[in-house]
Short mmCIF file of C-alpha atoms in Angstrom, two decimals:
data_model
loop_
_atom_site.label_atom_id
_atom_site.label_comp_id
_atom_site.label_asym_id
_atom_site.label_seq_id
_atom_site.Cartn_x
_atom_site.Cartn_y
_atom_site.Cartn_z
CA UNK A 1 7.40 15.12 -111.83
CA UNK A 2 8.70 18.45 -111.48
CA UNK A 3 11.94 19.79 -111.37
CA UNK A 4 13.99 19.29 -108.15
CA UNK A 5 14.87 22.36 -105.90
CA UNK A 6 19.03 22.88 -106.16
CA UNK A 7 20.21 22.06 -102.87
CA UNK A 8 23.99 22.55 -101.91
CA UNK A 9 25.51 19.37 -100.18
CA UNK A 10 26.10 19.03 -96.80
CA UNK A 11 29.58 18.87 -96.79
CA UNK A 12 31.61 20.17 -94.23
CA UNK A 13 30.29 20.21 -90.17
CA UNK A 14 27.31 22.28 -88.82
CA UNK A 15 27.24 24.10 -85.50
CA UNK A 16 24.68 23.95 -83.23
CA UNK A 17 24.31 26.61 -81.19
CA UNK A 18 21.93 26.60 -78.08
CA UNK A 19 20.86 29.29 -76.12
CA UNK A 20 20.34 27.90 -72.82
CA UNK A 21 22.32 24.84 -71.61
CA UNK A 22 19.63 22.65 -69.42
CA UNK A 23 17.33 19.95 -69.38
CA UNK A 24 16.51 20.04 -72.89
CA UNK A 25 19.65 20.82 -74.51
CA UNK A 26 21.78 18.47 -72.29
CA UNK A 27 19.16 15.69 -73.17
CA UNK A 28 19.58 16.50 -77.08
CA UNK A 29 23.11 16.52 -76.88
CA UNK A 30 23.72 13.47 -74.57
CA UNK A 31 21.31 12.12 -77.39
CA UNK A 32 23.49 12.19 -79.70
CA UNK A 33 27.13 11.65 -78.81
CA UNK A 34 25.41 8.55 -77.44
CA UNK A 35 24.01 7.89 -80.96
CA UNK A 36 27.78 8.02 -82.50
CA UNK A 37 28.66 5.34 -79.98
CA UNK A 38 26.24 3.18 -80.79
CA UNK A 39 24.24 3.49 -77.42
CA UNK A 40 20.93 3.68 -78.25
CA UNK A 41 18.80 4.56 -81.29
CA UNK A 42 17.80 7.81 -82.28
CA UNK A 43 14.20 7.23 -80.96
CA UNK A 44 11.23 10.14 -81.67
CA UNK A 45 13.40 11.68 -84.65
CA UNK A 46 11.74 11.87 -88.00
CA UNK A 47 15.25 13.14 -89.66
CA UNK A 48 16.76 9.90 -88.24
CA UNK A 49 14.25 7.23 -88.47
CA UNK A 50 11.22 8.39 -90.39
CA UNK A 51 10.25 7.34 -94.10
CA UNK A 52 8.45 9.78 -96.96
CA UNK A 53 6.72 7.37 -99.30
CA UNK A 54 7.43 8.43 -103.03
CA UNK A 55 4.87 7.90 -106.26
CA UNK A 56 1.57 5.44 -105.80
CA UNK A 57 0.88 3.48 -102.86
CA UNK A 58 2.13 0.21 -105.39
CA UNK A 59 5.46 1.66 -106.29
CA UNK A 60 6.81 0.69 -103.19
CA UNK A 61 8.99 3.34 -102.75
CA UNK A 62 9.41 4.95 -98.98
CA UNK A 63 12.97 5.77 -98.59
CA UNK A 64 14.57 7.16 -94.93
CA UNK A 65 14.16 10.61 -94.86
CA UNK A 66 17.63 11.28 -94.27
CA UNK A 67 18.24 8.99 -97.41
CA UNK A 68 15.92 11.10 -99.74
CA UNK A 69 17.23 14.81 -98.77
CA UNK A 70 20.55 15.68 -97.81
CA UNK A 71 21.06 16.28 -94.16
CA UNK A 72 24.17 16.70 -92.10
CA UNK A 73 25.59 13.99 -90.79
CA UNK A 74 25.34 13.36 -87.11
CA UNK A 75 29.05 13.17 -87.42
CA UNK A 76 29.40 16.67 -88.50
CA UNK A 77 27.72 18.21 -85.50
CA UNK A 78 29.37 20.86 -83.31
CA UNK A 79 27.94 22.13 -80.35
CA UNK A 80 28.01 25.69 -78.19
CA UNK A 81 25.78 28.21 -76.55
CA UNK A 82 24.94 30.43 -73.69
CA UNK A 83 23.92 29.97 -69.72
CA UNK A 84 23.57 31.95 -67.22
CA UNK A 85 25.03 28.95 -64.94
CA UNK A 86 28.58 27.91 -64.76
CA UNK A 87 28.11 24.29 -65.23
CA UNK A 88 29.78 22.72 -68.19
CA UNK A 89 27.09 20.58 -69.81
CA UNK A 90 28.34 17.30 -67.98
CA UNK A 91 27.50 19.07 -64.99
CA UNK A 92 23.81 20.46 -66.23
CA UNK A 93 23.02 16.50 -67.12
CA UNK A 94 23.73 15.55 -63.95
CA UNK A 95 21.79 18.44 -62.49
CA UNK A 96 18.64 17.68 -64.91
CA UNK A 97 18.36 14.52 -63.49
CA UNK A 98 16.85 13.48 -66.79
CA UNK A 99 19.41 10.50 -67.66
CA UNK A 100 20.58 7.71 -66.76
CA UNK A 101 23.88 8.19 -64.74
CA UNK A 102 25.36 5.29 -66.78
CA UNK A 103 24.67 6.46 -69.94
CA UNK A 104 26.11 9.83 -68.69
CA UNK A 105 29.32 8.64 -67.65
CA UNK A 106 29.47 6.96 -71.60
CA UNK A 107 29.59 10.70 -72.95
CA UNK A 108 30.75 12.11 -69.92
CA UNK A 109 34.07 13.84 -72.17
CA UNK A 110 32.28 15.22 -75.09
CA UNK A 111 30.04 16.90 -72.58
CA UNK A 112 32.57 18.42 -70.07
CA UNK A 113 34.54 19.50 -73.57
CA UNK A 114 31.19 21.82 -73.45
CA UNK A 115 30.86 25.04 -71.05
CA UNK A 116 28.70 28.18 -71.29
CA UNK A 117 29.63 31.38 -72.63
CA UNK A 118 28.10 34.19 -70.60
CA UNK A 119 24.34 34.38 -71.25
CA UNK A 120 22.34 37.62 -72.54
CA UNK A 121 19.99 37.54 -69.19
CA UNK A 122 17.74 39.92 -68.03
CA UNK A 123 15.29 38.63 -64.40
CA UNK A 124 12.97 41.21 -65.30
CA UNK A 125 11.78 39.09 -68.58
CA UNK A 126 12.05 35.77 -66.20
CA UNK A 127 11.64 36.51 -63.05
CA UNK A 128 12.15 32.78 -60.98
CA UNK A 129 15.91 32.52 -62.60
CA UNK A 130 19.39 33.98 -61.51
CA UNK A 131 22.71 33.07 -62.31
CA UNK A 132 26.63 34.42 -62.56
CA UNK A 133 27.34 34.06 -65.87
CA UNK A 134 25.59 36.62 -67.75
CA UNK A 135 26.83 39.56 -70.27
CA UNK A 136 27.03 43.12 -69.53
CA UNK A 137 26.71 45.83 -71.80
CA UNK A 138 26.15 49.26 -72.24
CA UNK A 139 23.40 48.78 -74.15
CA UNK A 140 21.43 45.62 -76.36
CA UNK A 141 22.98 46.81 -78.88
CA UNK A 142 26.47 45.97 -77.26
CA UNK A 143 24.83 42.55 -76.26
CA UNK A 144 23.78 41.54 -79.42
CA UNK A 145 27.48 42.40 -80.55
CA UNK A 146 28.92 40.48 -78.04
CA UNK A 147 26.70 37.23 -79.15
CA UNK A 148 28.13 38.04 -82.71
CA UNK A 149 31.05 37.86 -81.55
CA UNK A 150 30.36 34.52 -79.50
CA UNK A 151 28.92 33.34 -82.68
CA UNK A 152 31.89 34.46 -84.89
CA UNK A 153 35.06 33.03 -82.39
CA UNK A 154 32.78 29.75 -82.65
CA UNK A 155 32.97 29.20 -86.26
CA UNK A 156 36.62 29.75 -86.90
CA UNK A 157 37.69 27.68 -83.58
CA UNK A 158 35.90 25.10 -84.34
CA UNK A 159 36.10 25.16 -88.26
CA UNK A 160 32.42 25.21 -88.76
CA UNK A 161 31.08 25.23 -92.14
CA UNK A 162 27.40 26.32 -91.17
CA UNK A 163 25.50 26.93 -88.41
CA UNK A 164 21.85 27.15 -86.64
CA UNK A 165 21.03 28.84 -83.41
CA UNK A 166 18.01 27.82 -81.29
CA UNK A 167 16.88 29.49 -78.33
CA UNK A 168 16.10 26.92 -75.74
CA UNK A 169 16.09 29.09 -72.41
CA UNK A 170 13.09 29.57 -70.38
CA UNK A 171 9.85 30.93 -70.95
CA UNK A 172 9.96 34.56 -70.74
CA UNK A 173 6.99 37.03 -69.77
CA UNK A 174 4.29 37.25 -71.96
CA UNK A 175 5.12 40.42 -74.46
CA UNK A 176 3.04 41.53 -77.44
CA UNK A 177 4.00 43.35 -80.39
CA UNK A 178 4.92 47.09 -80.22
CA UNK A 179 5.98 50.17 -82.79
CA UNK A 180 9.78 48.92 -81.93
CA UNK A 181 8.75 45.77 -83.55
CA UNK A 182 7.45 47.26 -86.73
CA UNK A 183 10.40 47.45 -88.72
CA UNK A 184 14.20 46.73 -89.00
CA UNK A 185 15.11 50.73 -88.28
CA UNK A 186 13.30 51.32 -85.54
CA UNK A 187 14.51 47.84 -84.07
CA UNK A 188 17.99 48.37 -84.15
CA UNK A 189 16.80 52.11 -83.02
CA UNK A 190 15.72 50.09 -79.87
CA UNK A 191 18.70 48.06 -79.44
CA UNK A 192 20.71 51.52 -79.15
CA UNK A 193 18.26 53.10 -76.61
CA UNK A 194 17.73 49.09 -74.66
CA UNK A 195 14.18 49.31 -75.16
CA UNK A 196 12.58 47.26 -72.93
CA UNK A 197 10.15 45.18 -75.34
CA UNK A 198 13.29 43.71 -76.45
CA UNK A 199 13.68 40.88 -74.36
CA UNK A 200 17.04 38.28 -74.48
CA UNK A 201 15.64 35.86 -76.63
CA UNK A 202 15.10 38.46 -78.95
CA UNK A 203 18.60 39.79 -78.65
CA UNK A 204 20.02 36.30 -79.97
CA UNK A 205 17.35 36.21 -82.73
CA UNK A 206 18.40 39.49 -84.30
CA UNK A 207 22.57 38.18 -83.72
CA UNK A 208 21.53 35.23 -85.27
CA UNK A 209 19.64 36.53 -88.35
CA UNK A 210 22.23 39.54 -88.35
CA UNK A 211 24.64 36.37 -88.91
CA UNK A 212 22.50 34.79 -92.03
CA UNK A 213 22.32 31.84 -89.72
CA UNK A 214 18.86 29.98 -89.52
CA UNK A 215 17.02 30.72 -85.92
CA UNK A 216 14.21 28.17 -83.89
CA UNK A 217 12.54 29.29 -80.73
CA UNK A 218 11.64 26.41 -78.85
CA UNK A 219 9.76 28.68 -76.10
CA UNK A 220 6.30 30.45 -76.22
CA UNK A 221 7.60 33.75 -75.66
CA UNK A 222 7.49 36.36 -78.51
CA UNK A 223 11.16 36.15 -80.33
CA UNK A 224 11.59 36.44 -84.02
CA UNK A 225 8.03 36.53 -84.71
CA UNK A 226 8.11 40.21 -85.08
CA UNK A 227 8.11 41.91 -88.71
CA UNK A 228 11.46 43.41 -87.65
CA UNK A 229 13.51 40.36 -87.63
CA UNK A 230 11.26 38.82 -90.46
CA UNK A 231 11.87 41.69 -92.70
CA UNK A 232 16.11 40.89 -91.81
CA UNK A 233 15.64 37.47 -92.06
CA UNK A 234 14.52 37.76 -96.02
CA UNK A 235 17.26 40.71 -96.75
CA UNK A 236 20.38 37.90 -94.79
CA UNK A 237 18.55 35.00 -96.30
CA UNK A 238 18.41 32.96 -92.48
CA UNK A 239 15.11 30.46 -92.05
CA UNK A 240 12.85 30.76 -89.50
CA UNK A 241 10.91 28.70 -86.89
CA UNK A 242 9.45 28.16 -83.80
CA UNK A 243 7.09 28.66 -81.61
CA UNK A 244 7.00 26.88 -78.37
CA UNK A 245 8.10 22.80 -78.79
CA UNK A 246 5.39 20.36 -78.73
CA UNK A 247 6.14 17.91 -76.53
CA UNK A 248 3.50 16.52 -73.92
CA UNK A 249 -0.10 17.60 -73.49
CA UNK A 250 -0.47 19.75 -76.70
CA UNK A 251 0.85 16.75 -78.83
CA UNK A 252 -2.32 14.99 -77.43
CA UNK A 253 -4.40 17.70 -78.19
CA UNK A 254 -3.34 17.70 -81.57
CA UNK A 255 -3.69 14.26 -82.13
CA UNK A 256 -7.00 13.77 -80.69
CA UNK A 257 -9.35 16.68 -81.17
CA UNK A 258 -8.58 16.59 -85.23
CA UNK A 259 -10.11 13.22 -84.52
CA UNK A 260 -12.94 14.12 -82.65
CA UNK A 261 -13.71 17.16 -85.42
CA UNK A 262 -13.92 14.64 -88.04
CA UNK A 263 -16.36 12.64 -86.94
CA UNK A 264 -18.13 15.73 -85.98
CA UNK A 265 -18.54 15.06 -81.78
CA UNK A 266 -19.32 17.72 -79.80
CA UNK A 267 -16.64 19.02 -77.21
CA UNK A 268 -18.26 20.81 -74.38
CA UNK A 269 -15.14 21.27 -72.21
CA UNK A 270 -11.18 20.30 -72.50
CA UNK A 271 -9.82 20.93 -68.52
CA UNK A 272 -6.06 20.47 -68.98
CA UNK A 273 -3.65 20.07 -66.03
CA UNK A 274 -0.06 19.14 -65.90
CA UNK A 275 2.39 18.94 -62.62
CA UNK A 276 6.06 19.30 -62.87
CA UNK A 277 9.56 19.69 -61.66
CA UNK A 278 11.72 20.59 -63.67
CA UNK A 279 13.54 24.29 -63.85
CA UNK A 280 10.49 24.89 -66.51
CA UNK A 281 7.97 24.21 -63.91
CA UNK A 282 9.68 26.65 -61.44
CA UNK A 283 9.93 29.64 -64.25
CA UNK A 284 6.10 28.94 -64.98
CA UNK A 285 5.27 29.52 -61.54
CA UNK A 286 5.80 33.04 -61.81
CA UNK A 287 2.46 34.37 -63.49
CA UNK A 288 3.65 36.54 -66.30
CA UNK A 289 6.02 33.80 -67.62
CA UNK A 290 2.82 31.37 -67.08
CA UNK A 291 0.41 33.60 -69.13
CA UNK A 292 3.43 33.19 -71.70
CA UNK A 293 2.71 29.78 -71.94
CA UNK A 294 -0.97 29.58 -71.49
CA UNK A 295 -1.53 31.16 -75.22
CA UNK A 296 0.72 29.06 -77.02
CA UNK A 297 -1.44 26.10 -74.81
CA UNK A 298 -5.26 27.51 -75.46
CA UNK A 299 -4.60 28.69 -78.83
CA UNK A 300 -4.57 24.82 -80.24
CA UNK A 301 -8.01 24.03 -80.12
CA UNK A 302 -9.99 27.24 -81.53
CA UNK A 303 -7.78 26.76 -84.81
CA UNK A 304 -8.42 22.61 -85.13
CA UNK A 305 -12.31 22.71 -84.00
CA UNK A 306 -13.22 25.95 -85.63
CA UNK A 307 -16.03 27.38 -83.59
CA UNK A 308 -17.23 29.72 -85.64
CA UNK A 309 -17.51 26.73 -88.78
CA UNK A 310 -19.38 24.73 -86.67
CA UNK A 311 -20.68 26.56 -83.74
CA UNK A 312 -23.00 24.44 -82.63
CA UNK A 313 -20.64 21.49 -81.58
CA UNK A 314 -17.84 24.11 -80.11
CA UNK A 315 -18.34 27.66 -79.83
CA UNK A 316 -18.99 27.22 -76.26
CA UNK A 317 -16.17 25.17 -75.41
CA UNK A 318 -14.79 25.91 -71.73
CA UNK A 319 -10.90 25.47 -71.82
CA UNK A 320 -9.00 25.52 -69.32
CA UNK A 321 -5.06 25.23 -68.90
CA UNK A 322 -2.82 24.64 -65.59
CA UNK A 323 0.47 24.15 -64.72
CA UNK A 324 1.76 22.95 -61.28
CA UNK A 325 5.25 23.24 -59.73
CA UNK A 326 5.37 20.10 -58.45
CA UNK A 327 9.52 19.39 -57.46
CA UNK A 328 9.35 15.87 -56.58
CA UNK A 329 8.11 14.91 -60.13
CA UNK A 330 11.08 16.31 -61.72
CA UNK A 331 11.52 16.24 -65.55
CA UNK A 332 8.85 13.41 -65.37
CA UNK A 333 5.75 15.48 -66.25
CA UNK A 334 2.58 14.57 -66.14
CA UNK A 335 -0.35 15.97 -68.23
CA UNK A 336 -4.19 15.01 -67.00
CA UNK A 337 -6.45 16.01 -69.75
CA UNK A 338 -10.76 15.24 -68.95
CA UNK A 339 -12.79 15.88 -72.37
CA UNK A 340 -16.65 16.24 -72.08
CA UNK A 341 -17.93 15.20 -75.17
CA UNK A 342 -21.41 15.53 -77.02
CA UNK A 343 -22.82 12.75 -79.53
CA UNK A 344 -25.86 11.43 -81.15
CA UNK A 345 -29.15 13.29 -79.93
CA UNK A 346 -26.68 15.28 -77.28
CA UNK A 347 -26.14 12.65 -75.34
CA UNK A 348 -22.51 12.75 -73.06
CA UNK A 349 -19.48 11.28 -73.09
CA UNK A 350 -16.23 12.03 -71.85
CA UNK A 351 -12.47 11.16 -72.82
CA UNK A 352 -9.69 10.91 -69.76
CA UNK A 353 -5.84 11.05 -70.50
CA UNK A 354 -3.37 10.58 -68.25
CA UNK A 355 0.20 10.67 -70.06
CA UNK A 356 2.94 10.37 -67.73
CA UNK A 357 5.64 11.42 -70.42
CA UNK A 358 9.25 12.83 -70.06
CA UNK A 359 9.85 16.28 -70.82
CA UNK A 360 13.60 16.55 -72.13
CA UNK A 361 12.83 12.85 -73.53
CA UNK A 362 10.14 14.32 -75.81
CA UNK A 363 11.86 17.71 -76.56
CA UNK A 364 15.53 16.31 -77.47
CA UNK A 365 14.60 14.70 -80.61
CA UNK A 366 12.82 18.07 -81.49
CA UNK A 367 15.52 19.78 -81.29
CA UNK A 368 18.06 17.44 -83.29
CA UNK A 369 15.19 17.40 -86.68
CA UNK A 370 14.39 21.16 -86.22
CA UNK A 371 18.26 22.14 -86.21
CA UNK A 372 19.21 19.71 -89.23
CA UNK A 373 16.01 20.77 -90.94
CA UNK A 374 16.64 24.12 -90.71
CA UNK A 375 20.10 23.84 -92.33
CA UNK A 376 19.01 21.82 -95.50
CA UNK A 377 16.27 25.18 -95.61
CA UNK A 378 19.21 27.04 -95.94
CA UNK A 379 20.67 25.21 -98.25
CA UNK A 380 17.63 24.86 -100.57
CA UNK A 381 17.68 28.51 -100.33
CA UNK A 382 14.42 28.68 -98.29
CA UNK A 383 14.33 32.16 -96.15
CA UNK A 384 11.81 33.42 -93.01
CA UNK A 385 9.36 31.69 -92.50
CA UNK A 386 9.46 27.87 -92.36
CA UNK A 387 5.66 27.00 -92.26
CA UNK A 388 6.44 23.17 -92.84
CA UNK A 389 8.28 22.73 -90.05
CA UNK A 390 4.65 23.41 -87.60
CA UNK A 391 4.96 19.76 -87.12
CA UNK A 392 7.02 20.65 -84.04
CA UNK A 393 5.57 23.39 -82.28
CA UNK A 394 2.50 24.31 -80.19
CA UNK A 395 2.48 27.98 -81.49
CA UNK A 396 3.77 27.58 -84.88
CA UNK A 397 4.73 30.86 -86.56
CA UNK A 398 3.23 32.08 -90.22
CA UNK A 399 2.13 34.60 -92.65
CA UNK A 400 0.38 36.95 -91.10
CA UNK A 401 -2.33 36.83 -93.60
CA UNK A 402 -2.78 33.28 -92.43
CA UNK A 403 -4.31 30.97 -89.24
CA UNK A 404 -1.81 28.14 -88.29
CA UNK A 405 -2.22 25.13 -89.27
CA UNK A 406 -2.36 23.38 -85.51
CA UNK A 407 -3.72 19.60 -86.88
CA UNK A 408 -0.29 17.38 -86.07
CA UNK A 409 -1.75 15.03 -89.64
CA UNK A 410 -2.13 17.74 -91.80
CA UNK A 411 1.36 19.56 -90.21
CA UNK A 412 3.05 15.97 -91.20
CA UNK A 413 1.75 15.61 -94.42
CA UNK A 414 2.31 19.94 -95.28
CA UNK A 415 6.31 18.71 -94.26
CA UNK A 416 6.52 15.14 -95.86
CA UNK A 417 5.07 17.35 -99.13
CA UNK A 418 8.05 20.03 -99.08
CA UNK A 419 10.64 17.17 -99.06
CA UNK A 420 8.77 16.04 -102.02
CA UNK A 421 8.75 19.33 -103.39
CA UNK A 422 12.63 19.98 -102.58
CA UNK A 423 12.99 16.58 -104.80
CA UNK A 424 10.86 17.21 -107.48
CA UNK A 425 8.60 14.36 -106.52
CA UNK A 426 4.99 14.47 -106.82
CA UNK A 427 2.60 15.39 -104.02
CA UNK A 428 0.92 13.18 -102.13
CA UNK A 429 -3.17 14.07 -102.32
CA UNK A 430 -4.39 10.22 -101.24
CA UNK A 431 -7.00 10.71 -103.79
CA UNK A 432 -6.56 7.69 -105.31
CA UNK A 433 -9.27 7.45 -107.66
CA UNK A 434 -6.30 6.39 -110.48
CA UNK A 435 -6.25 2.84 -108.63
CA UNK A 436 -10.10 2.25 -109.50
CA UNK A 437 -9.89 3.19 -113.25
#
């Protein structure tokens, strides 16, 4: 065993701030003031019900997660955050038509205690959305100032010890990388002159990191994964992750093509379709925010089959992604995925799924781990990048001398291994061979 990593307690309460107040965020929320009650179990969250199994397989030692590492108490959580929307978050629930009416009524005062402080908005980065309550400055540099401020009046109103800011608005157009990315001066260079590759989500990532406090993207869209904000986010000492939560169809695709790599089956095509109702669906109507999410989507597969390893059972794989506005489906997405499949002496198979999932159902959970896991970072005095935590997204970010890591097994056991690491426990290999001696 090695010696544990020093972790500061989690004493005290932890804000949670959101940047967009919809589907998702009402969902999470609603989640867990419902939790507190005693209204239903914290379902799909590894924090809350998930087990790390310590020492050899006959030790019989597999605490709760949340009993090996010390994580904030559901308790402690405060909640806040931007929208471009008036509604208080009572309001958005009921709008999201995600849960239950009953179940909303049961929380119905914690969420109304919640309303939106002017959003950071800009329709040129996502073009399907409007709204009233947005900031206006004379420059980004003034908006980011006024989010520090938002973010400052939060913490002493609300007595907050610590705090963690996620950006869970919609998908914004597809951007890539440019010279005012490339460094910290000529960032904040950009924020003076509003340079237009700095989009809103970017302008709460640089607040937040400005702040010290750890940042998530939960959208495709490029945020802090510029060396800009990862070069501040080392000199403030804030953790970093994202990209893009995986929810629905990707989580499939990570589960099953890791599968169909190991025992080596050919995949001649993946078609991928998904229909949808939701305010997502309507922002990823609009091509440029689609294109947005259509790399974080294709990008799975080349990095889990690995073409060019094994080119003759995928380098000619046809992939193809769509997404359908579909109102009438609502948050109740559904994904359609057909597989063609090569085996033994090239004969063909094929693999249908048809999951008929929940989109805020999937993403709430998500968003309760990656915000409690990114605190205890903190507090272990991790900084940037959070590798471990690619469990949770489609796109996740990373050294760029690295590939991601996009197998959902090997994602699990790389963030199971950290918490043993944090603990000083040993690694898990599942070698074995010390069973057989």
């Amino acid at each position: 065993m090695q010696n544990p990593s020093e972790i500061s307690p989690a004493s005290g309460r932890l804000g949670v701030l959101l940047a967009g107040l919809g589907a998702v965020t009402t969902t999470f929320m609603a989640g867990v003031f419902a939790i507190r009650k005693g209204l239903a179990a914290p379902t799909g969250s590894l924090t809350q019900m998930g087990t790390v199994r310590l020492g050899k397989r006959t030790d019989g030692r597999s605490p709760l997660i949340k009993d090996f590492v010390p994580l904030a108490s559901l308790d402690d959580m405060v909640f806040g955050g931007w929208d471009i929307f008036n509604d208080n978050c009572y309001e958005a629930a009921r709008n999201a038509e995600v849960l239950n009416p009953d179940l909303l009524e049961r929380v119905r005062p914690e969420l109304e205690a919640i309303t939106p402080w002017p959003a950071v908005f800009d329709q040129h980065y996502v073009k399907k959305l409007d709204g009233p309550n947005v900031k206006t400055g004379g420059s980004k540099r003034d908006l980011a100032e006024q989010v520090i401020e938002d973010i400052r009046r939060f913490k002493s109103e609300q007595n907050v010890d610590r705090l963690v800011l996620i950006w869970c608005g919609s998908t914004e157009i597809f951007m890539e990388e440019s010279a005012v990315h490339s460094s910290l001066e000529l960032f904040e260079k950009g924020l003076d002159d509003s340079d237009p590759s700095i989009p809103s989500s970017m302008i709460y990532a640089y607040a937040a990191i400005k702040e010290g406090i750890p940042y998530a993207n939960a959208a495709p869209n490029l945020s802090a994964d510029v060396p800009a904000l990862e070069q501040l986010a080392q000199k403030t000492g804030s953790p970093l992750a994202g990209k893009d939560l995986k929810t629905g169809q990707t989580l499939m695709k990570t589960m099953i093509a890791p599968g169909l790599k190991a025992r080596l089956l050919g995949v001649e095509g993946w078609y991928s379709t998904n229909i949808l109702g939701n305010r997502d669906g309507e922002v990823l109507d609009d091509p440029e925010s689609f294109k947005t999410k259509e790399e974080s989507k294709k990008s799975v597969l080349d990095h889990i089959l690995q073409p060019e390893l094994y080119p003759t059972l995928y380098s000619d794989l046809h992939h193809v992604v769509r997404i359908n506005y579909y109102p009438p489906r609502g948050d109740n997405k559904e994904g359609w995925d057909n597989i063609d499949l090569v085996g033994w002496l090239d004969y063909p198979m094929q693999l249908k799924i048809n999951f008929l999932c929940r989109d805020s159902i999937l993403a709430a959970p998500i968003v309760l781990d990656v915000a409690l896991f990114l605190d205890l970072a903190q507090r272990a005095g991790m900084k940037g990048i959070q590798e471990w935590l690619s469990f949770y997204f489609k796109s996740p970010i990373h050294s760029r001398d690295l590939y991601p890591e996009h197998d959902l097994f090997i994602q699990l056991m790389k963030l199971k291994n950290t918490l043993r690491h944090l603990r000083g426990e040993e690694l898990i290999t599942h070698l074995g061979l010390e069973y057989y001696d």
